MMTF fields as JSON, N, C-alpha, C and O atoms, coordinates in Angstrom:
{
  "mmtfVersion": "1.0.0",
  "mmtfProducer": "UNKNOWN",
  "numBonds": 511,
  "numAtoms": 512,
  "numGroups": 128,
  "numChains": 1,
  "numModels": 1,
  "chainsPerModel": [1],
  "groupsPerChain": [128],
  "chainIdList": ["A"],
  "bondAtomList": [4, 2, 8, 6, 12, 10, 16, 14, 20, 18, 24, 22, 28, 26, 32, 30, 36, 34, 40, 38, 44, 42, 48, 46, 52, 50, 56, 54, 60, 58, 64, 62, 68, 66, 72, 70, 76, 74, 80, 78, 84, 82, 88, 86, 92, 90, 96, 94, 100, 98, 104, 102, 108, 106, 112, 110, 116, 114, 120, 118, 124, 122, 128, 126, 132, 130, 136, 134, 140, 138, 144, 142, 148, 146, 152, 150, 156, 154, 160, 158, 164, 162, 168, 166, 172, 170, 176, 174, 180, 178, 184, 182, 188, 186, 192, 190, 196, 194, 200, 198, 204, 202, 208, 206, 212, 210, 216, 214, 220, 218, 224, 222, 228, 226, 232, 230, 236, 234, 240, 238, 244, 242, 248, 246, 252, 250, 256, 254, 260, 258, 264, 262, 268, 266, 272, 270, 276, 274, 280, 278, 284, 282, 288, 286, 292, 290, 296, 294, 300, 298, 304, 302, 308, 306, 312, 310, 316, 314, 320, 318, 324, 322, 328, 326, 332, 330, 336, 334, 340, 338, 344, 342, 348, 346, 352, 350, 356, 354, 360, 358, 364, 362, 368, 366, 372, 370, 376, 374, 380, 378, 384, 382, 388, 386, 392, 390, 396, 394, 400, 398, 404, 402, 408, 406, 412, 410, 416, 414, 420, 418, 424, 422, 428, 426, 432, 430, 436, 434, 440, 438, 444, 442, 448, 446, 452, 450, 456, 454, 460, 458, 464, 462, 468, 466, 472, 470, 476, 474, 480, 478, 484, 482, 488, 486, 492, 490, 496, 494, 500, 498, 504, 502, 508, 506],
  "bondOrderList": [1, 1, 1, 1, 1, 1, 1, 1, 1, 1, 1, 1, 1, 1, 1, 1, 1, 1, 1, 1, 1, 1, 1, 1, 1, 1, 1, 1, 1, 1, 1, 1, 1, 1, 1, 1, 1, 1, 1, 1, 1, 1, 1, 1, 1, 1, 1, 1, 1, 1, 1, 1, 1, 1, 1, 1, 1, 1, 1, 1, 1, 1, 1, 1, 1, 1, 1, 1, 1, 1, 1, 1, 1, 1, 1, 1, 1, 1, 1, 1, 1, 1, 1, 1, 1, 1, 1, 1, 1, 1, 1, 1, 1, 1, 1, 1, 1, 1, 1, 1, 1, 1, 1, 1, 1, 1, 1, 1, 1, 1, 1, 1, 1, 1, 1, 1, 1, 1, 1, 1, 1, 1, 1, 1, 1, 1, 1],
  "groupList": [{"groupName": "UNK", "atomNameList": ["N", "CA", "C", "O"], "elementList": ["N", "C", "C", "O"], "formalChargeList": [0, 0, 0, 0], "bondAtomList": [1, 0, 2, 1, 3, 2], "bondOrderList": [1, 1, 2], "singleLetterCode": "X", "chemCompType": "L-PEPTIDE LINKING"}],
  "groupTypeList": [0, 0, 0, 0, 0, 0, 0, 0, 0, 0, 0, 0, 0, 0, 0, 0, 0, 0, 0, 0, 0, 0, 0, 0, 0, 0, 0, 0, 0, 0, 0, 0, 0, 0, 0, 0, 0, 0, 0, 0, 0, 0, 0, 0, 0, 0, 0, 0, 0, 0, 0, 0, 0, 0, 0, 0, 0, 0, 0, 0, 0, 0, 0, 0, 0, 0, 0, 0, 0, 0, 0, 0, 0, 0, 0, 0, 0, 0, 0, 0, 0, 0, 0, 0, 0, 0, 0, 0, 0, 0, 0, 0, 0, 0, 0, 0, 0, 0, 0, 0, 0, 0, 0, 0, 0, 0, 0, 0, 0, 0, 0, 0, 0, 0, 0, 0, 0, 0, 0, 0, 0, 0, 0, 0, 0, 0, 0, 0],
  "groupIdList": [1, 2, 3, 4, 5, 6, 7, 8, 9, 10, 11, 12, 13, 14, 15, 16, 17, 18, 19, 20, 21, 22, 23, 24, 25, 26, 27, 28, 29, 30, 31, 32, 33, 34, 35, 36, 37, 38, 39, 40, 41, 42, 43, 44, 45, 46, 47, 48, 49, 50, 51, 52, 53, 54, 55, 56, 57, 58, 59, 60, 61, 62, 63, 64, 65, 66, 67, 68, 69, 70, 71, 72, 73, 74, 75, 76, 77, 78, 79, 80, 81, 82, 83, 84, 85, 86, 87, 88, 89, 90, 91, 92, 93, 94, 95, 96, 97, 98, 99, 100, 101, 102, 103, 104, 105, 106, 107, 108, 109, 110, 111, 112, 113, 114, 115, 116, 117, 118, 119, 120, 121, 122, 123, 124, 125, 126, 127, 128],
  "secStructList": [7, 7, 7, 7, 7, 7, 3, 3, 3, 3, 3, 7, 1, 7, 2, 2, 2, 2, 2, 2, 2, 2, 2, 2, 1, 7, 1, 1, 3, 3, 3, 3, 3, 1, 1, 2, 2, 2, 2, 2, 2, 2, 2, 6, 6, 1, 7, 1, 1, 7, 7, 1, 3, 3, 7, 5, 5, 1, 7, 7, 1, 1, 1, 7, 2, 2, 2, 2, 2, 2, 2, 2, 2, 2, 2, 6, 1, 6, 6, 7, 1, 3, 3, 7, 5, 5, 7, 7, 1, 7, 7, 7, 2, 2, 2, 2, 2, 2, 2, 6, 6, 1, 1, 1, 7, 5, 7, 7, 1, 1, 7, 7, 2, 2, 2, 2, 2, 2, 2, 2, 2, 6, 6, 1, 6, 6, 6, 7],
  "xCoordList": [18.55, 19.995, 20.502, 19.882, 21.732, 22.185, 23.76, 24.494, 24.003, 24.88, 26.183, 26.39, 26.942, 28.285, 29.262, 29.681, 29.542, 30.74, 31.305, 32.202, 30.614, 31.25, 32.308, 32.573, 32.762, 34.116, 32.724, 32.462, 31.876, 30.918, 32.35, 33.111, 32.112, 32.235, 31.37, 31.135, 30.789, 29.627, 30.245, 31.201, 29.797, 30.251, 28.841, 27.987, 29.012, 27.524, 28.208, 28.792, 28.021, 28.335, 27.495, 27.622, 26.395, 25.738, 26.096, 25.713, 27.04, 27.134, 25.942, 26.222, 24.773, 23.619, 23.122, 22.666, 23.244, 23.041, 24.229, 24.132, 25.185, 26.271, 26.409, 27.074, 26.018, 25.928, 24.251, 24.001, 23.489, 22.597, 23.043, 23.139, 23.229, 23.808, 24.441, 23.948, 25.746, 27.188, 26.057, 26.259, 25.079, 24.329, 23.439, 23.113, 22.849, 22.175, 23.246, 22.796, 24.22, 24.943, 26.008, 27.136, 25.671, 26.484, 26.715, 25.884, 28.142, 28.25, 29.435, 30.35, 29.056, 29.882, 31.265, 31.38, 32.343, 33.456, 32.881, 32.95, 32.282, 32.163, 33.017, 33.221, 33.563, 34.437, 33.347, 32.541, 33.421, 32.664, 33.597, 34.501, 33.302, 33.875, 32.992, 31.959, 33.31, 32.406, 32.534, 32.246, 32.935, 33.116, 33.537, 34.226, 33.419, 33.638, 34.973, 35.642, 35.776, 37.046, 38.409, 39.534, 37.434, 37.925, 37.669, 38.192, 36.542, 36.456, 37.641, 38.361, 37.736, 38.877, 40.314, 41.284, 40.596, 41.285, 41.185, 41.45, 41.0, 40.492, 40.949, 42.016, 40.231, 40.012, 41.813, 42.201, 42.74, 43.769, 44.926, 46.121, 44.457, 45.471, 45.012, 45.812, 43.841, 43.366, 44.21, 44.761, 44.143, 44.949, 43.745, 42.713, 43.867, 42.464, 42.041, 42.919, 40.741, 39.827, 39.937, 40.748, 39.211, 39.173, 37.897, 37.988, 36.635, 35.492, 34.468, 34.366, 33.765, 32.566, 31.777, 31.509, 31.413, 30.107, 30.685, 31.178, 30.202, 30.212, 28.575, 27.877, 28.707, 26.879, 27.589, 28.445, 26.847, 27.15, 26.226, 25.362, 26.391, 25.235, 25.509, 26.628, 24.393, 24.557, 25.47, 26.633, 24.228, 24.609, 25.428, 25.068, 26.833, 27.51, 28.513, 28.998, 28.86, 29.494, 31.464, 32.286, 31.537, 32.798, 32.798, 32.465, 33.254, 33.077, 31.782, 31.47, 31.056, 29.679, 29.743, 30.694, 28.338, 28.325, 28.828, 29.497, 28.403, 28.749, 30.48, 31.101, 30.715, 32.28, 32.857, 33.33, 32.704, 33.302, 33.002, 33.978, 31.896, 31.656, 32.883, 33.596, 32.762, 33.214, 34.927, 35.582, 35.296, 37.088, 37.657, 38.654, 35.883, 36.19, 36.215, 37.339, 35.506, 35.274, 36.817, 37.361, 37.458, 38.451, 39.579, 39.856, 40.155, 41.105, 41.408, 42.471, 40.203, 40.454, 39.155, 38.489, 39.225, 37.793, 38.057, 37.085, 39.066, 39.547, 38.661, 37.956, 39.039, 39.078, 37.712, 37.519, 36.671, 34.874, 34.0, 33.46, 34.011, 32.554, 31.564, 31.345, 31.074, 29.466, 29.235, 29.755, 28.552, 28.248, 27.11, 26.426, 26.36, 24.907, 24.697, 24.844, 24.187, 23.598, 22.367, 21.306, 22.924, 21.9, 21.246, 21.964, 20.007, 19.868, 18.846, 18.216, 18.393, 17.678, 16.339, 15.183, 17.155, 15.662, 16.018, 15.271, 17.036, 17.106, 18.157, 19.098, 18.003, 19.087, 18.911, 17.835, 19.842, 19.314, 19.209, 19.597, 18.904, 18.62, 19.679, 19.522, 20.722, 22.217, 22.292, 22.509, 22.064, 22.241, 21.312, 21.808, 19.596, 18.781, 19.199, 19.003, 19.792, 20.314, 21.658, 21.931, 22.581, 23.411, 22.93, 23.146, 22.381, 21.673, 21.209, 21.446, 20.07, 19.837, 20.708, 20.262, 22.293, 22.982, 23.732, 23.718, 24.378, 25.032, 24.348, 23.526, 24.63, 24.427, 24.842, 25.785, 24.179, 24.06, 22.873, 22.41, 22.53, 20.847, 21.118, 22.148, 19.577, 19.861, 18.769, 17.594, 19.004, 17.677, 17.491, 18.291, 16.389, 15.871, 15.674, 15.023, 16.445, 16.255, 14.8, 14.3, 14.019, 14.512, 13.909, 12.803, 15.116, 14.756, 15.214, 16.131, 14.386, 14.266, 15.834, 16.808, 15.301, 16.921, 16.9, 17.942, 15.473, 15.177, 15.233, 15.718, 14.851, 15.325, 17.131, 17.698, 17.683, 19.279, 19.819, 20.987, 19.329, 19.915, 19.469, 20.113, 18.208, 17.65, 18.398, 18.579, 18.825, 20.249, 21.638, 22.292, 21.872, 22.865, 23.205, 23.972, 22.183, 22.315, 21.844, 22.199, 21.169, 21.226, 22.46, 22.345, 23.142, 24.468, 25.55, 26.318, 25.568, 26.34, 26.214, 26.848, 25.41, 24.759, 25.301, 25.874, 24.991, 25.32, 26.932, 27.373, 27.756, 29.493, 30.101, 31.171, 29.092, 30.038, 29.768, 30.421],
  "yCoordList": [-50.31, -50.221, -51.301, -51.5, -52.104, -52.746, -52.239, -51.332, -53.134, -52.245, -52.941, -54.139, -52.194, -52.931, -53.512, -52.539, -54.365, -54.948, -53.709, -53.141, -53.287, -51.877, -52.109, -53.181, -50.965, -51.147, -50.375, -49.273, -50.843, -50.329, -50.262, -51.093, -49.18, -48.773, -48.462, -47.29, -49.591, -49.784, -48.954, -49.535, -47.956, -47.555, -47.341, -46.454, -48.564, -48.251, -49.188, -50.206, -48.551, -49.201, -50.142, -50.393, -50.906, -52.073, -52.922, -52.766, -54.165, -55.087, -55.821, -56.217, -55.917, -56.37, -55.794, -56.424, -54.404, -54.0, -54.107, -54.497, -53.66, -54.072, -55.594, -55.776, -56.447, -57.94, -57.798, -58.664, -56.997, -57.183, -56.171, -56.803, -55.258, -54.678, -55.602, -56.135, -55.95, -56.834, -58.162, -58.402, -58.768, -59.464, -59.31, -60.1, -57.835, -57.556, -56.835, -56.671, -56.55, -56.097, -57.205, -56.987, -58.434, -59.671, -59.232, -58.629, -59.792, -59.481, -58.313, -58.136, -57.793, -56.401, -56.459, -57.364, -55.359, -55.501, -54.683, -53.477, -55.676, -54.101, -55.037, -56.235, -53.349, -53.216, -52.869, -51.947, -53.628, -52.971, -52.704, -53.469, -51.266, -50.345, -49.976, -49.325, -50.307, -50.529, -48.915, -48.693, -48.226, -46.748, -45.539, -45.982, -44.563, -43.438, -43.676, -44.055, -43.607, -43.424, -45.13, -45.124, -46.08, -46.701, -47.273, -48.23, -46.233, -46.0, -44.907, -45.145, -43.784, -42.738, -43.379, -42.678, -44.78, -44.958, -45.893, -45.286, -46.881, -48.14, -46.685, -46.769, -45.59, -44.27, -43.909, -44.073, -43.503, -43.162, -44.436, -44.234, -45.762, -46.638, -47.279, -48.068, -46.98, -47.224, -46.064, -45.029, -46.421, -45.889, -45.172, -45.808, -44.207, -43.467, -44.129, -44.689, -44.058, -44.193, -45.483, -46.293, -45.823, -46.123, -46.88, -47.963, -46.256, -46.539, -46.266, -45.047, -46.867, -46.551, -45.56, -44.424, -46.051, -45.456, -46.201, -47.206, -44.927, -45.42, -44.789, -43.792, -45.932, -45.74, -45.931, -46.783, -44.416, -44.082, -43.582, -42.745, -44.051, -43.907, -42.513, -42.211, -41.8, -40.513, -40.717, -40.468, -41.339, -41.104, -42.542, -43.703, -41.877, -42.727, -42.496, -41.365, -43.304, -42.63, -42.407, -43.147, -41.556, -41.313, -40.147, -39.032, -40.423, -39.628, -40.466, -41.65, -38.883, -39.207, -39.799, -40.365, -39.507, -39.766, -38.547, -38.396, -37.472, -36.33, -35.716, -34.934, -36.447, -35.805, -36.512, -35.878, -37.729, -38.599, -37.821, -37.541, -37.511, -36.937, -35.446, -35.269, -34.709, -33.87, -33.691, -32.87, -34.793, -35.052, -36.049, -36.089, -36.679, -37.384, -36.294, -36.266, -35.581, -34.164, -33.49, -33.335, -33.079, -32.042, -33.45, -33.201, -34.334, -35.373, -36.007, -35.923, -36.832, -37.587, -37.919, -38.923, -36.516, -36.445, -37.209, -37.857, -37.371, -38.758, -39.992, -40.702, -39.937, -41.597, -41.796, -42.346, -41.46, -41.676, -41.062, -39.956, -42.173, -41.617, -40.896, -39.708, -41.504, -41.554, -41.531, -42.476, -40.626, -40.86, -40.913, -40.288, -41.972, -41.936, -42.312, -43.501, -41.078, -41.216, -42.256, -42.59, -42.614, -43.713, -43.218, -42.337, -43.373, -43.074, -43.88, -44.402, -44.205, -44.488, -43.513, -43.722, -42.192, -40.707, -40.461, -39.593, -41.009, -40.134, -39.04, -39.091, -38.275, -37.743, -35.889, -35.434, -34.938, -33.774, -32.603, -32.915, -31.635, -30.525, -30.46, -30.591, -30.278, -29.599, -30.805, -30.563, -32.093, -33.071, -32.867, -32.893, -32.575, -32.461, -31.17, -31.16, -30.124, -28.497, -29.061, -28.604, -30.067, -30.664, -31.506, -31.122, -32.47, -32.806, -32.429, -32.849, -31.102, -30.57, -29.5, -28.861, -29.337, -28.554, -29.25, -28.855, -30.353, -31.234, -32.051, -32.753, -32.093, -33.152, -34.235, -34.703, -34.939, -36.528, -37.107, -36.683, -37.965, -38.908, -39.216, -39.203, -39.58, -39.932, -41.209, -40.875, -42.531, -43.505, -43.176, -42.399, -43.733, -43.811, -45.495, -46.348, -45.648, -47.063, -47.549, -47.011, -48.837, -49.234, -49.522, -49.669, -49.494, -49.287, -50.471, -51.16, -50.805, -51.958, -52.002, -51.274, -53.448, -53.19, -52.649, -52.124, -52.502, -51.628, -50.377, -49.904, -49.327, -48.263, -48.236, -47.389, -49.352, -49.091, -49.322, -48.935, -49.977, -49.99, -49.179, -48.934, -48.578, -47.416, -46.149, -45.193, -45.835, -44.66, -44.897, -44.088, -45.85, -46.774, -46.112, -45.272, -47.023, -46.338, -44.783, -44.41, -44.09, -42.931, -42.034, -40.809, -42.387, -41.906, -42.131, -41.272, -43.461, -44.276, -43.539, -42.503, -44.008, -43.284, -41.952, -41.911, -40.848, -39.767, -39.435, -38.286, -40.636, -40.508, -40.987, -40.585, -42.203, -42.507, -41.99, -42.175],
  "zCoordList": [-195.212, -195.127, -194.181, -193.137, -194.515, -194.05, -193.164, -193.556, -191.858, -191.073, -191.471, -191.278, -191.972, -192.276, -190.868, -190.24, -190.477, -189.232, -188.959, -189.583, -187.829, -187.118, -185.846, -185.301, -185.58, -184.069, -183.365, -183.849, -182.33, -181.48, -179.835, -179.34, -179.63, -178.083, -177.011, -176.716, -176.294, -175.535, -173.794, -173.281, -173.186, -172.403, -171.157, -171.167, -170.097, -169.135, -168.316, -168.688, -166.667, -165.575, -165.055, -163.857, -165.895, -165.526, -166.429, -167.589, -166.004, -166.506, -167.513, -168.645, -167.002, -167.747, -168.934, -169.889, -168.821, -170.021, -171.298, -172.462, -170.632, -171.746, -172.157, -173.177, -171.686, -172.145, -173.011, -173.85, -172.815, -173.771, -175.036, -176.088, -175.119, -176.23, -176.877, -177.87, -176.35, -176.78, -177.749, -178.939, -177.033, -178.061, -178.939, -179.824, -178.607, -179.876, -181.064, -182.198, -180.85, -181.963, -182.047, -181.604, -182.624, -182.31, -184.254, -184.932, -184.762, -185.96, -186.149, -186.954, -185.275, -185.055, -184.058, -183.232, -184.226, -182.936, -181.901, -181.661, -181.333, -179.477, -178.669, -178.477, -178.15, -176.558, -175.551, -175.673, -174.66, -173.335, -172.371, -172.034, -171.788, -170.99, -169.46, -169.614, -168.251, -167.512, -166.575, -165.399, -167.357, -166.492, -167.417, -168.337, -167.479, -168.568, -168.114, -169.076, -166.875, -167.126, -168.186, -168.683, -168.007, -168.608, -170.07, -170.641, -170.555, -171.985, -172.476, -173.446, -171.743, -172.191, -171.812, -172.1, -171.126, -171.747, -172.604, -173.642, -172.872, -174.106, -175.138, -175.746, -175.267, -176.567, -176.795, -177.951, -175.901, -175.571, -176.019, -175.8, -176.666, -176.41, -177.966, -178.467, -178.677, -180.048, -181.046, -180.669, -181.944, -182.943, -183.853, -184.063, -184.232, -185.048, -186.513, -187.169, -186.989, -186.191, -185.452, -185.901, -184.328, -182.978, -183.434, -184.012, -183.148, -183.042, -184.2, -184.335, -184.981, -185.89, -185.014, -185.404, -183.795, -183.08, -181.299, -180.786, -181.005, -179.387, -178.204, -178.021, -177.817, -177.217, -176.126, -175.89, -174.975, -173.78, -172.784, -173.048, -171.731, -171.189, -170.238, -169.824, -169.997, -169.527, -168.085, -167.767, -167.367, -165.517, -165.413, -165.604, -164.98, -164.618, -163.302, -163.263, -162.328, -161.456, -161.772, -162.314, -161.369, -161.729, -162.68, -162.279, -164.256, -165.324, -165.768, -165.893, -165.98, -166.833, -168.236, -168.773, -168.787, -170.417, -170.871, -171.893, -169.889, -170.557, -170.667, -171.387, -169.695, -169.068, -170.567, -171.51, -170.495, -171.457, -172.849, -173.546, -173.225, -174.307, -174.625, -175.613, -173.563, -173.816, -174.027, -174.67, -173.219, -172.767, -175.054, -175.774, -175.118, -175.839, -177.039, -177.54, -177.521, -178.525, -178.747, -179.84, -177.231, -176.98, -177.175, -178.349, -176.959, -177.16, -178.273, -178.89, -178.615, -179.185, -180.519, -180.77, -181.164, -182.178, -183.188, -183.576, -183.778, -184.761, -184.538, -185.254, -183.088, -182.698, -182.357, -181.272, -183.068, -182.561, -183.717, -183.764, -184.715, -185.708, -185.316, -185.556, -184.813, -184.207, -182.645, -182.051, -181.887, -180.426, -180.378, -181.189, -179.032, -179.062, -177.825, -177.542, -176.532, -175.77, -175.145, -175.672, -173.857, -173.527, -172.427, -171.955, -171.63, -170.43, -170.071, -170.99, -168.477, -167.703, -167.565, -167.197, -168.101, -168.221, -166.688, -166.237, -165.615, -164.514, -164.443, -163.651, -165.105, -165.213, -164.923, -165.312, -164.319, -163.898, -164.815, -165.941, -164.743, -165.499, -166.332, -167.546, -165.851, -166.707, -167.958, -169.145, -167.383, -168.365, -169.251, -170.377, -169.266, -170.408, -171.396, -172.611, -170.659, -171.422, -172.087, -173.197, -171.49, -172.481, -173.795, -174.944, -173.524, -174.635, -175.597, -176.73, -175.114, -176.191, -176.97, -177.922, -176.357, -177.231, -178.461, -179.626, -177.959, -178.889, -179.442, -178.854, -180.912, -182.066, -181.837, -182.476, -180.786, -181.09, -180.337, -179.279, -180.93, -180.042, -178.677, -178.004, -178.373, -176.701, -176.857, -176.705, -177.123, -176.633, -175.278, -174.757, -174.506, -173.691, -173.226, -173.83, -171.981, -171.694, -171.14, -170.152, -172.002, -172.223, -174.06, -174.579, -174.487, -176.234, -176.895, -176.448, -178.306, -178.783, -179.655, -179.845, -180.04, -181.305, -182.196, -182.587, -183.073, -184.059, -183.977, -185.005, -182.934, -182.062, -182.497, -183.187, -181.891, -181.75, -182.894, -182.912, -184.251, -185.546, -186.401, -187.422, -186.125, -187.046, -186.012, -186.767, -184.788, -184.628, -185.276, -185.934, -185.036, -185.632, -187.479, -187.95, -188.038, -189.214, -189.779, -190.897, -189.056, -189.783, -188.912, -188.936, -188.467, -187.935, -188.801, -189.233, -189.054, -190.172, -191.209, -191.405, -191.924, -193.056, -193.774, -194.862, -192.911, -193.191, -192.967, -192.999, -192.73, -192.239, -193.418, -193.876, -194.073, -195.445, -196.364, -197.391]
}
């Protein structure tokens, strides 16, 4: 399967990683958002749908992956195809019992591109 030119919403408070994403999904529209609170708004100022897919990383300071996830579910569910958890794997109990309640992936940093286009598309996939 091939990935059609997606709206990616890249959301992680390390600059470095979001510049490596931003180039492995070169082809595609990504926004990079350097804080959950300034992905919810970038989410708040898009017109629905918003985003194909948005990759978020769990531990973040401020609003989490999770806060974001959840503000993003209850707000603005239009505006987000696809969500897909990212993490470092440092992350605490409540966050692994979240994970495993909600339907969406979690890579584990640090993961290949094939990893991020084979989540990618079977997320996709099953939306069109």
């Amino acid at each position: 399967m091939t990935l059609p030119p997606l709206r990616i919403l890249i959301i992680d408070d390390d600059p470095l990683v979001g510049q490596a994403l931003r180039r492995n999904l070169a082809g595609h529209q990504v926004t990079l958002a350097d804080s959950g609170l300034r992905a919810l708004e970038e989410l708040a100022t898009e017109e629905p749908p918003a985003f194909d897919v948005v990759l978020c990383d769990v531990v973040m300071p401020g609003k989490s992956g999770i806060d974001v996830y959840r503000e993003l579910k209850t707000r603005f569910p239009e505006r987000c195809q696809s969500f897909i958890f990212t993490t470092g794997g440092a992350y605490q109990a409540e966050a692994v019992r979240f994970l495993q309640e909600v339907d969406a992936p979690c890579l584990e940093k640090p993961f290949t591109r094939e990893e991020l286009f084979r989540t990618i598309e079977g997320l996709v996939g099953t939306k069109r």
